[in-house]
Amino acid sequence: MRFSSLAALPAAAVLAMLPGAAHGLAHDAREPAVRPVPVAAPASGPLAGLLPSVPLPPVPLPPVPRPPVPLPPGPPPSGPRPDEALPEYRYTGPGFDACSAPSLDAMSVWWTASPYGAVNIYSSGGQRACTQSRLTPQWVAQVRAMGWQLVPTHVGLQAPCAARPDKPLRIDPDRAEEQGGEEAAEAAQALQTLGLGPGSPVYLDMEAYPSGDAVCSRAVVDFTAGWTRALQEAGYRSGFYSSMDSGIADIVAAARAGRSPLPDAIWYARWDGKATTTGQAGLPDDLWTGHRIHQYRGGVNETYGGMALSIDRDQVDGLVAGGS
């Protein structure tokens, strides 16, 4: 029998003509199951209306990348940021240093009656010559309130070749830079305890030592480099005190040789009686300009307002301490 079109066939006949219809609609249990492929019924044509409409599954779209979720900010890093400049406190004028912190009464009278405006304090170090029973945070706060500028000083390890029986502890040349960093940590802690804030200098007291010993000179320079680096990392400034003919000469030579880091300020002893900070032989004016103290006379007894003190005289054009 011929049919003019599939539309004239019964639905059963059409299904029988489809592939696989001879085997029935159920799979043999012995054959592996084949996942049926859904077919959508045509909307028009000979098979329209003959096949059941089977909805096609949605086509999955590729995943859309999600923007990264920002993490909450962590704690700020400790210590000053490299791009954050430390404050700087400067003073220009006469100053003095004394072995022990004077009484508050003496400081008050001298502020009114003497020509001085700055005074050193031996703030730290295991080889200080005098006791510092008066040097407390309260003393610091009160003398600063009077108007005094302070020059913190640390007396620690001395040059390996130094001949100072009163200061027997020496730098180890093999550990000089490390030891300088250790003493800087002690000095920084003392400044914090006394209420002196970031940017304050601490002057390393390196007493006179013989010149001409290359190992000794190198140890002092290495020690000072470690001292300077650690202080700066702690948020303070590095100072260096010594005689013109030993420590200062070696630091100047290191500066000319390009050594770093170098102290932020120097305090040099040359008892020539000249209250100046420039024009010094052995200390070129282009080094540490405006960051200098000159100790120009030592062992002087002076009296103002009935208050006598034994002092060394200084001319200051340099760094002094700031508050917390």
Tab-separated table of C-alpha atoms in Angstrom:
chain	number	residue	atom	x	y	z
A	1	MET	CA	0.000	0.000	0.000
A	2	ARG	CA	1.299	3.395	-0.843
A	3	PHE	CA	0.693	6.440	1.239
A	4	SER	CA	0.888	9.886	-0.146
A	5	SER	CA	2.396	11.222	3.051
A	6	LEU	CA	3.417	10.153	6.507
A	7	ALA	CA	0.519	12.144	7.855
A	8	ALA	CA	-1.827	9.399	6.657
A	9	LEU	CA	-0.060	6.699	8.673
A	10	PRO	CA	-1.264	5.706	12.082
A	11	ALA	CA	0.962	6.847	14.889
A	12	ALA	CA	1.868	3.251	15.774
A	13	ALA	CA	3.106	2.651	12.249
A	14	VAL	CA	5.241	5.716	12.296
A	15	LEU	CA	6.805	4.699	15.581
A	16	ALA	CA	7.496	1.236	14.202
A	17	MET	CA	9.447	2.762	11.376
A	18	LEU	CA	11.756	4.663	13.728
A	19	PRO	CA	15.207	3.124	14.358
A	20	GLY	CA	15.216	0.673	17.200
A	21	ALA	CA	11.461	0.220	17.156
A	22	ALA	CA	11.868	-3.450	16.184
A	23	HIS	CA	13.540	-4.099	19.529
A	24	GLY	CA	10.763	-2.503	21.536
A	25	LEU	CA	10.927	0.397	23.889
A	26	ALA	CA	12.485	-1.467	26.813
A	27	HIS	CA	16.200	-2.340	26.910
A	28	ASP	CA	17.313	-5.909	27.298
A	29	ALA	CA	18.636	-6.388	30.816
A	30	ARG	CA	21.768	-7.973	29.390
A	31	GLU	CA	22.594	-4.946	27.244
A	32	PRO	CA	24.222	-1.856	28.643
A	33	ALA	CA	21.824	0.975	29.176
A	34	VAL	CA	22.022	3.762	26.649
A	35	ARG	CA	21.168	7.238	27.830
A	36	PRO	CA	18.213	8.396	25.755
A	37	VAL	CA	18.672	11.564	23.825
A	38	PRO	CA	15.674	13.838	24.204
A	39	VAL	CA	14.143	14.950	20.915
A	40	ALA	CA	11.871	17.907	20.582
A	41	ALA	CA	8.734	17.372	18.500
A	42	PRO	CA	8.767	19.390	15.282
A	43	ALA	CA	6.417	22.302	15.255
A	44	SER	CA	5.378	21.644	11.598
A	45	GLY	CA	5.869	19.135	8.817
A	46	PRO	CA	4.876	15.506	8.406
A	47	LEU	CA	5.780	14.538	11.977
A	48	ALA	CA	4.053	17.498	13.597
A	49	GLY	CA	1.706	16.257	16.295
A	50	LEU	CA	2.891	12.630	16.017
A	51	LEU	CA	5.763	12.751	18.575
A	52	PRO	CA	5.333	13.778	22.130
A	53	SER	CA	6.928	17.107	22.993
A	54	VAL	CA	9.988	16.523	25.160
A	55	PRO	CA	11.531	19.687	26.613
A	56	LEU	CA	15.240	20.064	25.998
A	57	PRO	CA	17.406	20.629	29.086
A	58	PRO	CA	18.821	24.131	29.480
A	59	VAL	CA	22.244	24.603	27.966
A	60	PRO	CA	24.656	25.532	30.766
A	61	LEU	CA	26.397	28.863	30.238
A	62	PRO	CA	30.101	29.234	30.986
A	63	PRO	CA	30.709	30.554	34.474
A	64	VAL	CA	31.065	34.301	34.785
A	65	PRO	CA	34.262	35.211	36.647
A	66	ARG	CA	33.563	36.855	39.971
A	67	PRO	CA	35.642	39.799	41.130
A	68	PRO	CA	37.996	39.007	44.030
A	69	VAL	CA	36.615	39.718	47.452
A	70	PRO	CA	38.869	42.239	49.200
A	71	LEU	CA	40.308	41.003	52.491
A	72	PRO	CA	39.973	43.166	55.562
A	73	PRO	CA	43.109	45.210	56.227
A	74	GLY	CA	45.623	43.617	58.537
A	75	PRO	CA	47.364	45.305	61.450
A	76	PRO	CA	49.710	48.150	60.519
A	77	PRO	CA	53.399	47.263	60.353
A	78	SER	CA	55.442	48.040	63.425
A	79	GLY	CA	58.012	50.806	63.352
A	80	PRO	CA	58.082	53.814	61.068
A	81	ARG	CA	57.228	53.399	57.382
A	82	PRO	CA	60.193	53.830	55.031
A	83	ASP	CA	58.424	56.702	53.280
A	84	GLU	CA	57.496	58.454	56.523
A	85	ALA	CA	60.058	61.083	57.546
A	86	LEU	CA	60.996	61.272	61.207
A	87	PRO	CA	60.438	64.564	63.001
A	88	GLU	CA	63.546	66.609	63.632
A	89	TYR	CA	64.209	68.842	66.632
A	90	ARG	CA	67.033	71.378	66.419
A	91	TYR	CA	68.591	73.944	68.703
A	92	THR	CA	71.247	76.570	68.079
A	93	GLY	CA	73.001	78.189	71.023
A	94	PRO	CA	75.122	77.479	74.095
A	95	GLY	CA	74.754	74.260	76.045
A	96	PHE	CA	76.533	72.264	78.714
A	97	ASP	CA	76.981	68.697	79.853
A	98	ALA	CA	77.304	67.444	83.406
A	99	CYS	CA	78.216	64.007	84.697
A	100	SER	CA	74.953	63.614	86.609
A	101	ALA	CA	71.552	65.211	86.078
A	102	PRO	CA	71.505	68.426	88.179
A	103	SER	CA	68.802	69.095	90.728
A	104	LEU	CA	65.557	70.677	89.599
A	105	ASP	CA	66.366	73.729	91.718
A	106	ALA	CA	69.680	74.179	89.912
A	107	MET	CA	68.049	73.714	86.527
A	108	SER	CA	65.408	76.303	87.373
A	109	VAL	CA	67.962	78.881	88.554
A	110	TRP	CA	70.304	78.247	85.619
A	111	TRP	CA	67.456	78.610	83.141
A	112	THR	CA	66.889	82.124	84.419
A	113	ALA	CA	70.434	83.226	85.187
A	114	SER	CA	72.809	81.340	82.859
A	115	PRO	CA	73.388	81.771	79.109
A	116	TYR	CA	72.695	78.079	78.456
A	117	GLY	CA	69.636	76.626	76.761
A	118	ALA	CA	70.571	72.950	76.294
A	119	VAL	CA	71.914	70.241	78.596
A	120	ASN	CA	72.944	66.657	77.996
A	121	ILE	CA	71.523	63.717	79.927
A	122	TYR	CA	73.278	60.359	80.243
A	123	SER	CA	70.134	58.456	79.394
A	124	SER	CA	71.504	54.911	79.043
A	125	GLY	CA	74.546	52.654	78.876
A	126	GLY	CA	76.358	50.312	81.211
A	127	GLN	CA	79.535	52.417	81.464
A	128	ARG	CA	78.203	55.769	82.628
A	129	ALA	CA	80.648	57.416	85.012
A	130	CYS	CA	78.080	58.879	87.418
A	131	THR	CA	74.853	57.731	88.996
A	132	GLN	CA	71.634	59.160	87.608
A	133	SER	CA	69.332	59.041	90.618
A	134	ARG	CA	67.530	62.237	89.552
A	135	LEU	CA	67.029	61.227	85.918
A	136	THR	CA	63.391	60.152	85.826
A	137	PRO	CA	60.482	60.799	83.465
A	138	GLN	CA	59.263	63.426	85.942
A	139	TRP	CA	62.651	65.226	85.914
A	140	VAL	CA	62.652	65.194	82.096
A	141	ALA	CA	59.119	66.562	81.907
A	142	GLN	CA	59.802	69.350	84.396
A	143	VAL	CA	63.057	70.602	82.869
A	144	ARG	CA	61.524	70.529	79.401
A	145	ALA	CA	58.605	72.545	80.747
A	146	MET	CA	61.138	75.139	81.944
A	147	GLY	CA	62.378	75.412	78.349
A	148	TRP	CA	65.543	73.288	78.388
A	149	GLN	CA	66.568	71.343	75.289
A	150	LEU	CA	67.946	67.871	76.047
A	151	VAL	CA	70.845	65.997	74.433
A	152	PRO	CA	70.480	62.271	75.296
A	153	THR	CA	73.775	60.374	75.552
A	154	HIS	CA	74.560	56.641	75.735
A	155	VAL	CA	77.804	55.309	77.251
A	156	GLY	CA	78.348	51.698	76.271
A	157	LEU	CA	81.098	49.561	74.745
A	158	GLN	CA	84.301	51.393	73.888
A	159	ALA	CA	86.861	51.027	71.102
A	160	PRO	CA	88.865	47.770	71.235
A	161	CYS	CA	92.127	49.721	71.525
A	162	ALA	CA	90.898	52.259	74.105
A	163	ALA	CA	93.034	52.702	77.217
A	164	ARG	CA	90.267	53.440	79.733
A	165	PRO	CA	90.422	51.387	82.955
A	166	ASP	CA	87.206	53.116	84.089
A	167	LYS	CA	85.404	51.735	81.007
A	168	PRO	CA	86.705	48.187	80.619
A	169	LEU	CA	83.998	46.800	78.292
A	170	ARG	CA	85.172	46.799	74.674
A	171	ILE	CA	83.747	46.228	71.199
A	172	ASP	CA	84.423	42.799	69.697
A	173	PRO	CA	85.644	43.528	66.133
A	174	ASP	CA	84.035	40.299	64.876
A	175	ARG	CA	80.620	41.293	66.255
A	176	ALA	CA	80.884	45.070	66.118
A	177	GLU	CA	77.841	45.820	63.967
A	178	GLU	CA	75.668	43.361	65.874
A	179	GLN	CA	76.753	44.836	69.196
A	180	GLY	CA	75.970	48.335	67.963
A	181	GLY	CA	72.423	47.226	67.195
A	182	GLU	CA	72.041	45.687	70.647
A	183	GLU	CA	73.115	48.880	72.382
A	184	ALA	CA	70.800	50.930	70.175
A	185	ALA	CA	67.865	48.828	71.386
A	186	GLU	CA	68.808	49.643	74.983
A	187	ALA	CA	69.126	53.339	74.165
A	188	ALA	CA	65.769	53.463	72.370
A	189	GLN	CA	64.027	51.788	75.294
A	190	ALA	CA	65.533	54.337	77.691
A	191	LEU	CA	64.215	57.224	75.577
A	192	GLN	CA	60.733	55.734	75.599
A	193	THR	CA	60.882	55.304	79.369
A	194	LEU	CA	61.931	58.926	79.839
A	195	GLY	CA	59.107	60.171	77.596
A	196	LEU	CA	61.266	61.297	74.670
A	197	GLY	CA	59.553	60.665	71.379
A	198	PRO	CA	60.292	59.587	67.805
A	199	GLY	CA	62.906	61.635	66.011
A	200	SER	CA	64.897	62.249	69.198
A	201	PRO	CA	68.625	61.610	68.846
A	202	VAL	CA	70.844	59.541	71.099
A	203	TYR	CA	74.549	60.364	70.985
A	204	LEU	CA	76.853	57.357	71.293
A	205	ASP	CA	79.691	58.325	73.655
A	206	MET	CA	82.885	56.855	72.162
A	207	GLU	CA	85.731	58.126	74.295
A	208	ALA	CA	89.130	58.953	72.768
A	209	TYR	CA	91.272	56.049	71.592
A	210	PRO	CA	94.680	55.778	69.875
A	211	SER	CA	94.732	56.466	66.148
A	212	GLY	CA	96.532	54.407	63.526
A	213	ASP	CA	95.026	50.997	64.433
A	214	ALA	CA	93.067	49.871	61.355
A	215	VAL	CA	91.277	47.007	63.130
A	216	CYS	CA	90.240	49.280	65.979
A	217	SER	CA	89.029	52.026	63.628
A	218	ARG	CA	87.034	49.555	61.537
A	219	ALA	CA	85.395	48.135	64.662
A	220	VAL	CA	84.257	51.611	65.754
A	221	VAL	CA	82.826	52.381	62.315
A	222	ASP	CA	81.054	48.999	62.113
A	223	PHE	CA	79.661	49.428	65.616
A	224	THR	CA	78.387	52.898	64.727
A	225	ALA	CA	76.737	51.589	61.550
A	226	GLY	CA	74.841	48.950	63.531
A	227	TRP	CA	73.935	51.556	66.149
A	228	THR	CA	72.636	53.954	63.493
A	229	ARG	CA	70.610	51.392	61.553
A	230	ALA	CA	68.870	50.013	64.637
A	231	LEU	CA	68.025	53.452	66.043
A	232	GLN	CA	66.567	54.629	62.751
A	233	GLU	CA	64.485	51.472	62.444
A	234	ALA	CA	63.184	52.105	65.966
A	235	GLY	CA	62.114	55.639	65.007
A	236	TYR	CA	64.982	57.603	66.557
A	237	ARG	CA	68.014	59.442	65.230
A	238	SER	CA	71.624	58.441	65.625
A	239	GLY	CA	74.226	60.712	67.190
A	240	PHE	CA	77.939	60.113	67.678
A	241	TYR	CA	80.260	61.749	70.243
A	242	SER	CA	84.030	61.407	70.204
A	243	SER	CA	87.278	63.346	70.034
A	244	MET	CA	88.289	65.044	66.797
A	245	ASP	CA	91.496	63.013	66.564
A	246	SER	CA	89.995	59.514	66.962
A	247	GLY	CA	86.311	58.711	66.568
A	248	ILE	CA	85.385	61.798	64.542
A	249	ALA	CA	88.383	61.310	62.250
A	250	ASP	CA	87.340	57.708	61.580
A	251	ILE	CA	83.684	58.630	60.933
A	252	VAL	CA	84.736	61.416	58.560
A	253	ALA	CA	86.958	58.956	56.671
A	254	ALA	CA	84.042	56.501	56.482
A	255	ALA	CA	81.790	59.235	55.084
A	256	ARG	CA	84.342	60.103	52.400
A	257	ALA	CA	84.630	56.398	51.533
A	258	GLY	CA	80.855	56.124	51.024
A	259	ARG	CA	80.125	53.956	54.061
A	260	SER	CA	76.530	53.830	55.233
A	261	PRO	CA	74.531	54.233	57.306
A	262	LEU	CA	76.240	57.110	59.044
A	263	PRO	CA	75.084	58.980	62.166
A	264	ASP	CA	72.493	61.707	61.711
A	265	ALA	CA	74.474	64.082	63.937
A	266	ILE	CA	77.896	64.386	65.503
A	267	TRP	CA	79.219	65.859	68.736
A	268	TYR	CA	82.941	66.433	68.696
A	269	ALA	CA	85.335	67.225	71.501
A	270	ARG	CA	88.062	69.749	70.736
A	271	TRP	CA	88.865	71.915	73.724
A	272	ASP	CA	90.102	74.914	71.773
A	273	GLY	CA	87.978	77.462	73.628
A	274	LYS	CA	86.123	78.441	70.431
A	275	ALA	CA	82.333	78.409	70.646
A	276	THR	CA	81.887	77.551	66.968
A	277	THR	CA	80.661	74.575	64.965
A	278	THR	CA	82.290	75.336	61.604
A	279	GLY	CA	85.787	75.876	60.255
A	280	GLN	CA	87.213	72.898	62.150
A	281	ALA	CA	90.339	71.252	60.770
A	282	GLY	CA	89.547	67.622	60.046
A	283	LEU	CA	85.789	68.206	59.840
A	284	PRO	CA	84.760	69.563	56.432
A	285	ASP	CA	81.886	72.022	56.555
A	286	ASP	CA	79.925	70.032	53.957
A	287	LEU	CA	79.484	67.107	56.378
A	288	TRP	CA	76.747	67.171	59.049
A	289	THR	CA	75.939	70.793	58.369
A	290	GLY	CA	73.508	72.013	61.012
A	291	HIS	CA	73.780	68.670	62.816
A	292	ARG	CA	76.774	69.415	65.036
A	293	ILE	CA	77.696	70.023	68.641
A	294	HIS	CA	81.165	71.272	69.628
A	295	GLN	CA	82.414	70.545	73.117
A	296	TYR	CA	84.959	73.345	73.263
A	297	ARG	CA	85.971	73.442	76.933
A	298	GLY	CA	85.952	70.829	79.686
A	299	GLY	CA	86.045	70.673	83.469
A	300	VAL	CA	84.686	74.152	84.201
A	301	ASN	CA	83.102	75.174	87.502
A	302	GLU	CA	80.390	77.788	87.004
A	303	THR	CA	77.955	79.433	89.388
A	304	TYR	CA	74.671	81.183	88.567
A	305	GLY	CA	72.154	82.383	91.124
A	306	GLY	CA	74.161	80.755	93.881
A	307	MET	CA	73.996	77.334	92.223
A	308	ALA	CA	77.417	75.860	91.312
A	309	LEU	CA	77.910	73.056	88.782
A	310	SER	CA	80.943	71.359	87.246
A	311	ILE	CA	80.359	71.248	83.505
A	312	ASP	CA	81.788	70.968	80.011
A	313	ARG	CA	80.845	73.805	77.687
A	314	ASP	CA	79.213	73.144	74.308
A	315	GLN	CA	78.157	75.135	71.289
A	316	VAL	CA	75.090	73.527	69.719
A	317	ASP	CA	73.860	73.744	66.161
A	318	GLY	CA	72.216	70.401	65.908
A	319	LEU	CA	69.718	67.803	66.978
A	320	VAL	CA	68.027	67.667	70.379
A	321	ALA	CA	65.261	65.556	71.864
A	322	GLY	CA	61.544	65.925	71.297
A	323	GLY	CA	58.598	64.942	73.446
A	324	SER	CA	56.469	61.828	73.184
